[in-house]
Tab-separated table of C-alpha atoms in Angstrom:
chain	number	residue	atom	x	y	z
A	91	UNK	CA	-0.522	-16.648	-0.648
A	92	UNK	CA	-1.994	-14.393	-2.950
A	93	UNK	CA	0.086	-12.122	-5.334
A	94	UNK	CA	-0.992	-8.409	-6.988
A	95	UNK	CA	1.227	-7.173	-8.843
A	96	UNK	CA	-0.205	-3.425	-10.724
A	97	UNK	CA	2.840	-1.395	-13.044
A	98	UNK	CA	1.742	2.446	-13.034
A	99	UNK	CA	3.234	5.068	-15.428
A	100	UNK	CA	3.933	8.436	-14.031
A	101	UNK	CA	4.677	11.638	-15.734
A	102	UNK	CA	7.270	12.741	-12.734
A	103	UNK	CA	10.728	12.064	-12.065
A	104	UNK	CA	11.542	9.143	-9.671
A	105	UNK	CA	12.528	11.210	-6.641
A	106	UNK	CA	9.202	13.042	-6.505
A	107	UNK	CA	6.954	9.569	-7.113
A	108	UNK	CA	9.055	7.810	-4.376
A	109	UNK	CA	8.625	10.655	-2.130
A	110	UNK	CA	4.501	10.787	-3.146
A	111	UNK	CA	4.158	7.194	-2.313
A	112	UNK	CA	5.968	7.252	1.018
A	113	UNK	CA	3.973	10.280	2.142
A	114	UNK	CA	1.419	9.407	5.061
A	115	UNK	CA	-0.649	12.840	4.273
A	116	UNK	CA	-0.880	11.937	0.591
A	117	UNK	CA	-1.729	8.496	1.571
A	118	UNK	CA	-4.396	9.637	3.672
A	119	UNK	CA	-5.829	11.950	1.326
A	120	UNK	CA	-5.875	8.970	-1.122
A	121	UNK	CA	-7.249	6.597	0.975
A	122	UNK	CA	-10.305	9.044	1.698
A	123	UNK	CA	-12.684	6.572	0.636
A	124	UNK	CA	-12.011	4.008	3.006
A	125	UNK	CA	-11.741	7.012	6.320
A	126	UNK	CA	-8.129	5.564	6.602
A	127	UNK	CA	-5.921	8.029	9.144
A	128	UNK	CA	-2.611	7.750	10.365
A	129	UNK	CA	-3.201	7.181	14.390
A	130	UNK	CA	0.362	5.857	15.780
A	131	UNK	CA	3.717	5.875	14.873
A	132	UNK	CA	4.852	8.053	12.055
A	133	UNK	CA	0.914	10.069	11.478
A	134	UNK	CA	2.579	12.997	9.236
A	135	UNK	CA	5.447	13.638	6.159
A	136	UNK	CA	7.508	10.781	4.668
A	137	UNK	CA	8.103	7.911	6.394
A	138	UNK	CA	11.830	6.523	6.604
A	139	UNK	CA	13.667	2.783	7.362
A	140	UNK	CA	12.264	1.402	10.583
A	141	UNK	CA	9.283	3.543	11.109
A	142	UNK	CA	6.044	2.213	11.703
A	143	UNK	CA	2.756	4.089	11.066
A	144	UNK	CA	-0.715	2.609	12.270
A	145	UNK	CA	-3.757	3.373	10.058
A	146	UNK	CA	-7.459	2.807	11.372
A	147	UNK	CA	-9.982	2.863	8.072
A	148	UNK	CA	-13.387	1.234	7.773
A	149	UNK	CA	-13.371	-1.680	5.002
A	150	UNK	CA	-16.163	-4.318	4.376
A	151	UNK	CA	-18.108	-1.925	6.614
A	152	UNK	CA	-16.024	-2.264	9.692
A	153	UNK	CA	-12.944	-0.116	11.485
A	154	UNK	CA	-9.910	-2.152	11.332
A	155	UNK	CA	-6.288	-1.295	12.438
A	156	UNK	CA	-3.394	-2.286	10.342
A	157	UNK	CA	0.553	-1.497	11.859
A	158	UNK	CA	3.212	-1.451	9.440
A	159	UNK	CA	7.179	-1.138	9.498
A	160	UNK	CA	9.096	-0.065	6.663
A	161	UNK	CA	11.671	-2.854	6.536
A	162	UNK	CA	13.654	-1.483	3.366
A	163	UNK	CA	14.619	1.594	1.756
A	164	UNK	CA	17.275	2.134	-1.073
A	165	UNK	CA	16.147	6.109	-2.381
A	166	UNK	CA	14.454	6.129	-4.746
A	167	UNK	CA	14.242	3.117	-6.470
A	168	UNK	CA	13.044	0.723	-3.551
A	169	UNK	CA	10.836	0.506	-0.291
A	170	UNK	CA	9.291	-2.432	1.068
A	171	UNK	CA	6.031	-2.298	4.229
A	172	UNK	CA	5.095	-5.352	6.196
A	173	UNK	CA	2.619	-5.657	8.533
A	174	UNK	CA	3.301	-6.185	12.513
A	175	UNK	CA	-0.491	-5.737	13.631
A	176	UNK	CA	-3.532	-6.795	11.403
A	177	UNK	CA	-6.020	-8.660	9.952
A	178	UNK	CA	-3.689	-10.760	7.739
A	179	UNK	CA	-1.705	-13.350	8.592
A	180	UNK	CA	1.036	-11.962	6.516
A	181	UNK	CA	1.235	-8.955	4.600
A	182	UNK	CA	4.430	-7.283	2.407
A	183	UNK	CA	4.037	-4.542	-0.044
A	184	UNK	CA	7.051	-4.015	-2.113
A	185	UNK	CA	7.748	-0.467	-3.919
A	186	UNK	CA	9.410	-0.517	-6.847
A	187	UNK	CA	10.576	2.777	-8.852
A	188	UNK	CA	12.339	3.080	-12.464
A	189	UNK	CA	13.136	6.078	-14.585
A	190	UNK	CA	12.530	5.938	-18.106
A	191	UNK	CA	12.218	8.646	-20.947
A	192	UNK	CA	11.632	11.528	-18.592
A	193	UNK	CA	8.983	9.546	-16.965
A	194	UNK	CA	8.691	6.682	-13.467
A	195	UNK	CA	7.813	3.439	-13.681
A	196	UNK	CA	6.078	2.076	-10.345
A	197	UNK	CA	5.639	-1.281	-9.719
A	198	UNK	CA	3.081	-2.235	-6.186
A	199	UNK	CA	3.820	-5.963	-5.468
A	200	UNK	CA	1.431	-7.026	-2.496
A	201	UNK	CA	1.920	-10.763	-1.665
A	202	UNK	CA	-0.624	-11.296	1.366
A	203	UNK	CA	-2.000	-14.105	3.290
A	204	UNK	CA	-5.395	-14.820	4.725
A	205	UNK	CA	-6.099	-16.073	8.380
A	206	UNK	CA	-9.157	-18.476	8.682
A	207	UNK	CA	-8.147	-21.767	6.410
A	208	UNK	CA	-10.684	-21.825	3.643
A	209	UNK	CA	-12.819	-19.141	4.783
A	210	UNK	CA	-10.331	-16.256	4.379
A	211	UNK	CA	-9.381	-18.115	0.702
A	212	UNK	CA	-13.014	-18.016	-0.218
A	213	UNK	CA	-13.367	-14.387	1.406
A	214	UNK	CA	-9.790	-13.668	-0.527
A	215	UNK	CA	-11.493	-15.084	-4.037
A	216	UNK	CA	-14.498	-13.435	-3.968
A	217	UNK	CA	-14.225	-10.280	-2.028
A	218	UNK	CA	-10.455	-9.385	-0.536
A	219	UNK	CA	-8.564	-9.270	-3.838
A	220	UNK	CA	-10.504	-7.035	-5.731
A	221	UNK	CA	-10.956	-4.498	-2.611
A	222	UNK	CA	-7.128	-4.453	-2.540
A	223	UNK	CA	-6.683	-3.665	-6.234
A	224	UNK	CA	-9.309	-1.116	-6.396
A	225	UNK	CA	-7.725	0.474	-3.143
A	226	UNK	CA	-4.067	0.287	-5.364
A	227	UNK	CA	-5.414	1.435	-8.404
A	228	UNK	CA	-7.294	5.000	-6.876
A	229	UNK	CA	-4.468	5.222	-4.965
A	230	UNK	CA	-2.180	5.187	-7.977
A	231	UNK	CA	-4.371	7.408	-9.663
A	232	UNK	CA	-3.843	10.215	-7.228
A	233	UNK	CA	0.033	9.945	-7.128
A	234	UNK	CA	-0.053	10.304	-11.271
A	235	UNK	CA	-1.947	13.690	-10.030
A	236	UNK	CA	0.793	14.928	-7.867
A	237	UNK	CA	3.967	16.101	-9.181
């Protein structure tokens, strides 16, 4: 299983970062790079408990699907996404927010695991990680953006 695990400082309070990152729009705006869209389930505004959303976006130069739940929500310190359709054989991405100084502290843990024995480690190792951070990291950038 492979661990990221980014901290991102945002000049907002904790209720409007929490909102940003549970926003599909904002998502999809920040996820321009890869064509992701929202195309089942919850496709517009914040998604809540229980909800699932299904995004389609090209990566590694292919369109891939990926269906996620959110399995917990405590607003607006906490929400958690796992995947129930995809590419991985598992997938969780934990949301953590913390309020410090007039300013949020957000926390992305993505623990993730790939199909295809050694292949998808070797794929993971070389390739897979990386993508994921960089995909984290704009994506982090944009919600510093938004207050």
């Amino acid at each position: 299983m492979t661990t990221i695990h980014l901290t991102t400082i945002i000049n907002a309070q904790i209720e409007t970062v929490f909102n940003n990152s549970r926003n599909i729009d904002l998502h999809q705006q920040s996820a321009s790079q890869t064509h992701e869209k929202a195309i089942a389930g919850r496709i517009t505004g914040l998604i809540e408990k229980g909800e699932t959303v299904t995004w389609k976006g090209k990566h590694f130069g292919f369109y891939i699907q990926h269906q996620s739940i959110i399995t917990e929500m405590d607003f607006p310190t906490y929400f958690v996404d796992k995947q129930l359709k995809g590419h991985f054989k598992s997938f969780k991405h934990q949301h953590l927010f913390e309020e410090k100084n007039g300013t949020t502290i957000m926390q992305d843990i993505l623990q993730y695991e790939t199909p295809f024995g050694w292949f998808g480690k070797l794929f993971d190792y070389f390739f897979l990680k990386k993508h994921l951070i960089a995909f984290l990291l704009y994506r982090n950038e944009i919600l510093k953006n938004k207050k």
